[in-house]
């Protein structure tokens, strides 16, 4: 039996979302499925394996260790390492056959040297800063940089890419400028006869809004997981949430007016109250700022979280719920009966984005994979 606090991962929803994205971008555009951060908390191996089986071109990871994990689990498809790397990680990058991102000539030279002396070539993607800041080669010097890279033995430039800083904004100025900057570089490369097969830019936000950001490959993350940046956003891509978070009532007791509940006595009992305890706390990723604010679903009804969320437990008010009993399934994120608690709505309540909500579901919450038609 798995732990009775678990994240249910719906693989048929994932497959559906991939199809929806493919329909949106068209059959000629390749897909890089983003599985960094343990696939946004959904389980990198299981998600990655399904995506590869369903024809995605590459998987995207943020750090070396994620690539090592996927390789050790048996994933053989190309893995694009988005994040930078340190010199001392070069041997591992080559050993695990990862596709590193380059944007620094000195480091690229070291990579080329290691590869060349190991008798290998490494596929790389050049990351161009068209307006995000942070890492990346600045777009105004990118052409020169790429020219230098083409001369390095041991490296093959398989791709160039950039990343949108503002694809979710209502104001399209920044994204349009980024698209223009990226197109300018591509035009220069074309003129110079430098052929780079993969050119990519689009994350979920720009898949939804900017058809001319697709180039030869798109890089969806959030939309694969069936999520939108906010609850208010127009739902013009019909994806389904992949993750639900569930638990079961472990204890129920009646408390009387005048008593207080939990750490700090932050919740004062004002009427006879049936308090249910859930084996779910902030170490599971149920954020403590939801104390006295969260809502969950029991027996098809939404009920409030009362008192402070503890490390391993929290409390809900089930006074109005008929026949509620120990062992009842409680939905934290997801659907039960006619009620839904969307991850987007929890993100809004927490003043964050859905990404952080699913990423925070912690290591000790087992992921249970379900697949209706797999
Ligand atoms: C995380 C990430 C993505 C995916 O973004 P979503 O908004 O989740 O679709 C795409 N590209 C890069 C480089 C990323 O780091």
mmCIF file of N, CA and C in Angstrom, residues 314-361:
data_model
loop_
_atom_site.group_PDB
_atom_site.id
_atom_site.type_symbol
_atom_site.label_atom_id
_atom_site.label_comp_id
_atom_site.label_asym_id
_atom_site.label_seq_id
_atom_site.Cartn_x
_atom_site.Cartn_y
_atom_site.Cartn_z
ATOM 1 N N UNK A 314 -2.286 18.826 8.922
ATOM 2 C CA UNK A 314 -3.106 20.035 8.963
ATOM 3 C C UNK A 314 -4.522 19.631 9.352
ATOM 4 N N UNK A 315 -5.349 20.635 9.594
ATOM 5 C CA UNK A 315 -6.692 20.388 10.132
ATOM 6 C C UNK A 315 -7.739 21.016 9.239
ATOM 7 N N UNK A 316 -8.884 20.353 9.142
ATOM 8 C CA UNK A 316 -9.986 20.920 8.356
ATOM 9 C C UNK A 316 -11.268 20.857 9.180
ATOM 10 N N UNK A 317 -12.185 21.751 8.848
ATOM 11 C CA UNK A 317 -13.473 21.818 9.553
ATOM 12 C C UNK A 317 -14.491 20.995 8.767
ATOM 13 N N UNK A 318 -14.935 19.872 9.347
ATOM 14 C CA UNK A 318 -15.887 19.003 8.640
ATOM 15 C C UNK A 318 -17.260 18.984 9.317
ATOM 16 N N UNK A 319 -17.529 20.035 10.116
ATOM 17 C CA UNK A 319 -18.779 20.094 10.880
ATOM 18 C C UNK A 319 -20.010 19.895 10.000
ATOM 19 N N UNK A 320 -19.969 20.471 8.803
ATOM 20 C CA UNK A 320 -21.176 20.436 7.955
ATOM 21 C C UNK A 320 -21.254 19.197 7.061
ATOM 22 N N UNK A 321 -20.270 18.330 7.148
ATOM 23 C CA UNK A 321 -20.227 17.192 6.217
ATOM 24 C C UNK A 321 -20.849 15.956 6.863
ATOM 25 N N UNK A 322 -21.898 15.461 6.237
ATOM 26 C CA UNK A 322 -22.606 14.286 6.777
ATOM 27 C C UNK A 322 -21.786 13.015 6.587
ATOM 28 N N UNK A 323 -21.846 12.145 7.574
ATOM 29 C CA UNK A 323 -21.240 10.805 7.482
ATOM 30 C C UNK A 323 -19.732 10.811 7.253
ATOM 31 N N UNK A 324 -19.091 11.950 7.544
ATOM 32 C CA UNK A 324 -17.652 11.994 7.307
ATOM 33 C C UNK A 324 -16.957 11.010 8.245
ATOM 34 N N UNK A 325 -15.955 10.289 7.771
ATOM 35 C CA UNK A 325 -15.291 9.345 8.662
ATOM 36 C C UNK A 325 -13.811 9.191 8.357
ATOM 37 N N UNK A 326 -13.123 8.647 9.353
ATOM 38 C CA UNK A 326 -11.691 8.391 9.198
ATOM 39 C C UNK A 326 -11.486 7.513 7.959
ATOM 40 N N UNK A 327 -10.484 7.839 7.166
ATOM 41 C CA UNK A 327 -10.209 7.073 5.951
ATOM 42 C C UNK A 327 -10.783 7.731 4.703
ATOM 43 N N UNK A 328 -11.693 8.713 4.872
ATOM 44 C CA UNK A 328 -12.268 9.372 3.695
ATOM 45 C C UNK A 328 -11.177 10.045 2.871
ATOM 46 N N UNK A 329 -11.320 9.930 1.564
ATOM 47 C CA UNK A 329 -10.369 10.585 0.663
ATOM 48 C C UNK A 329 -10.634 12.094 0.641
ATOM 49 N N UNK A 330 -9.548 12.854 0.685
ATOM 50 C CA UNK A 330 -9.632 14.311 0.665
ATOM 51 C C UNK A 330 -8.807 14.813 -0.516
ATOM 52 N N UNK A 331 -9.413 15.675 -1.318
ATOM 53 C CA UNK A 331 -8.699 16.214 -2.475
ATOM 54 C C UNK A 331 -8.147 17.594 -2.121
ATOM 55 N N UNK A 332 -6.849 17.726 -2.280
ATOM 56 C CA UNK A 332 -6.176 18.997 -1.982
ATOM 57 C C UNK A 332 -6.101 19.838 -3.263
ATOM 58 N N UNK A 333 -5.613 19.222 -4.346
ATOM 59 C CA UNK A 333 -5.666 19.846 -5.672
ATOM 60 C C UNK A 333 -6.337 18.815 -6.579
ATOM 61 N N UNK A 334 -7.357 19.237 -7.291
ATOM 62 C CA UNK A 334 -7.981 18.303 -8.212
ATOM 63 C C UNK A 334 -9.485 18.324 -8.067
ATOM 64 N N UNK A 335 -10.107 17.229 -8.497
ATOM 65 C CA UNK A 335 -11.561 17.196 -8.560
ATOM 66 C C UNK A 335 -12.106 16.050 -7.719
ATOM 67 N N UNK A 336 -13.264 16.293 -7.109
ATOM 68 C CA UNK A 336 -14.000 15.221 -6.445
ATOM 69 C C UNK A 336 -15.478 15.556 -6.596
ATOM 70 N N UNK A 337 -16.253 14.644 -7.124
ATOM 71 C CA UNK A 337 -17.662 14.942 -7.382
ATOM 72 C C UNK A 337 -17.773 16.149 -8.296
ATOM 73 N N UNK A 338 -18.566 17.136 -7.879
ATOM 74 C CA UNK A 338 -18.749 18.313 -8.743
ATOM 75 C C UNK A 338 -17.780 19.438 -8.404
ATOM 76 N N UNK A 339 -16.971 19.233 -7.389
ATOM 77 C CA UNK A 339 -16.086 20.321 -6.939
ATOM 78 C C UNK A 339 -14.665 20.149 -7.484
ATOM 79 N N UNK A 340 -14.040 21.286 -7.724
ATOM 80 C CA UNK A 340 -12.649 21.282 -8.193
ATOM 81 C C UNK A 340 -11.853 22.313 -7.413
ATOM 82 N N UNK A 341 -10.626 21.964 -7.055
ATOM 83 C CA UNK A 341 -9.677 22.965 -6.568
ATOM 84 C C UNK A 341 -8.532 22.974 -7.558
ATOM 85 N N UNK A 342 -8.487 24.021 -8.366
ATOM 86 C CA UNK A 342 -7.462 24.049 -9.415
ATOM 87 C C UNK A 342 -6.135 24.482 -8.812
ATOM 88 N N UNK A 343 -5.062 23.971 -9.405
ATOM 89 C CA UNK A 343 -3.719 24.366 -8.987
ATOM 90 C C UNK A 343 -3.530 25.861 -9.250
ATOM 91 N N UNK A 344 -4.146 26.355 -10.318
ATOM 92 C CA UNK A 344 -4.051 27.790 -10.619
ATOM 93 C C UNK A 344 -4.682 28.624 -9.502
ATOM 94 N N UNK A 345 -5.819 28.142 -8.962
ATOM 95 C CA UNK A 345 -6.491 28.932 -7.916
ATOM 96 C C UNK A 345 -5.679 28.921 -6.625
ATOM 97 N N UNK A 346 -5.044 27.801 -6.343
ATOM 98 C CA UNK A 346 -4.191 27.748 -5.149
ATOM 99 C C UNK A 346 -2.989 28.678 -5.336
ATOM 100 N N UNK A 347 -2.440 28.688 -6.563
ATOM 101 C CA UNK A 347 -1.303 29.570 -6.849
ATOM 102 C C UNK A 347 -1.711 31.026 -6.628
ATOM 103 N N UNK A 348 -2.890 31.373 -7.092
ATOM 104 C CA UNK A 348 -3.354 32.746 -6.941
ATOM 105 C C UNK A 348 -3.496 33.105 -5.455
ATOM 106 N N UNK A 349 -4.070 32.169 -4.711
ATOM 107 C CA UNK A 349 -4.250 32.384 -3.281
ATOM 108 C C UNK A 349 -2.903 32.568 -2.582
ATOM 109 N N UNK A 350 -1.900 31.839 -3.058
ATOM 110 C CA UNK A 350 -0.564 31.891 -2.479
ATOM 111 C C UNK A 350 0.286 33.011 -3.077
ATOM 112 N N UNK A 351 -0.293 33.775 -3.997
ATOM 113 C CA UNK A 351 0.429 34.850 -4.696
ATOM 114 C C UNK A 351 1.671 34.327 -5.410
ATOM 115 N N UNK A 352 1.504 33.171 -6.031
ATOM 116 C CA UNK A 352 2.602 32.634 -6.821
ATOM 117 C C UNK A 352 2.045 32.095 -8.116
ATOM 118 N N UNK A 353 2.822 31.258 -8.807
ATOM 119 C CA UNK A 353 2.423 30.710 -10.099
ATOM 120 C C UNK A 353 2.267 29.198 -9.966
ATOM 121 N N UNK A 354 1.477 28.574 -10.842
ATOM 122 C CA UNK A 354 1.215 27.133 -10.712
ATOM 123 C C UNK A 354 2.486 26.287 -10.724
ATOM 124 N N UNK A 355 3.510 26.756 -11.417
ATOM 125 C CA UNK A 355 4.786 26.034 -11.462
ATOM 126 C C UNK A 355 5.258 25.693 -10.043
ATOM 127 N N UNK A 356 5.206 26.714 -9.177
ATOM 128 C CA UNK A 356 5.759 26.519 -7.837
ATOM 129 C C UNK A 356 4.905 25.547 -7.024
ATOM 130 N N UNK A 357 3.613 25.539 -7.281
ATOM 131 C CA UNK A 357 2.727 24.653 -6.529
ATOM 132 C C UNK A 357 3.057 23.182 -6.811
ATOM 133 N N UNK A 358 3.217 22.815 -8.089
ATOM 134 C CA UNK A 358 3.493 21.396 -8.381
ATOM 135 C C UNK A 358 4.945 21.029 -8.059
ATOM 136 N N UNK A 359 5.878 21.961 -8.307
ATOM 137 C CA UNK A 359 7.285 21.678 -7.965
ATOM 138 C C UNK A 359 7.446 21.397 -6.476
ATOM 139 N N UNK A 360 6.630 22.059 -5.673
ATOM 140 C CA UNK A 360 6.799 21.940 -4.232
ATOM 141 C C UNK A 360 6.250 20.653 -3.637
ATOM 142 N N UNK A 361 5.490 19.895 -4.388
ATOM 143 C CA UNK A 361 5.020 18.599 -3.870
ATOM 144 C C UNK A 361 6.278 17.752 -3.661
#
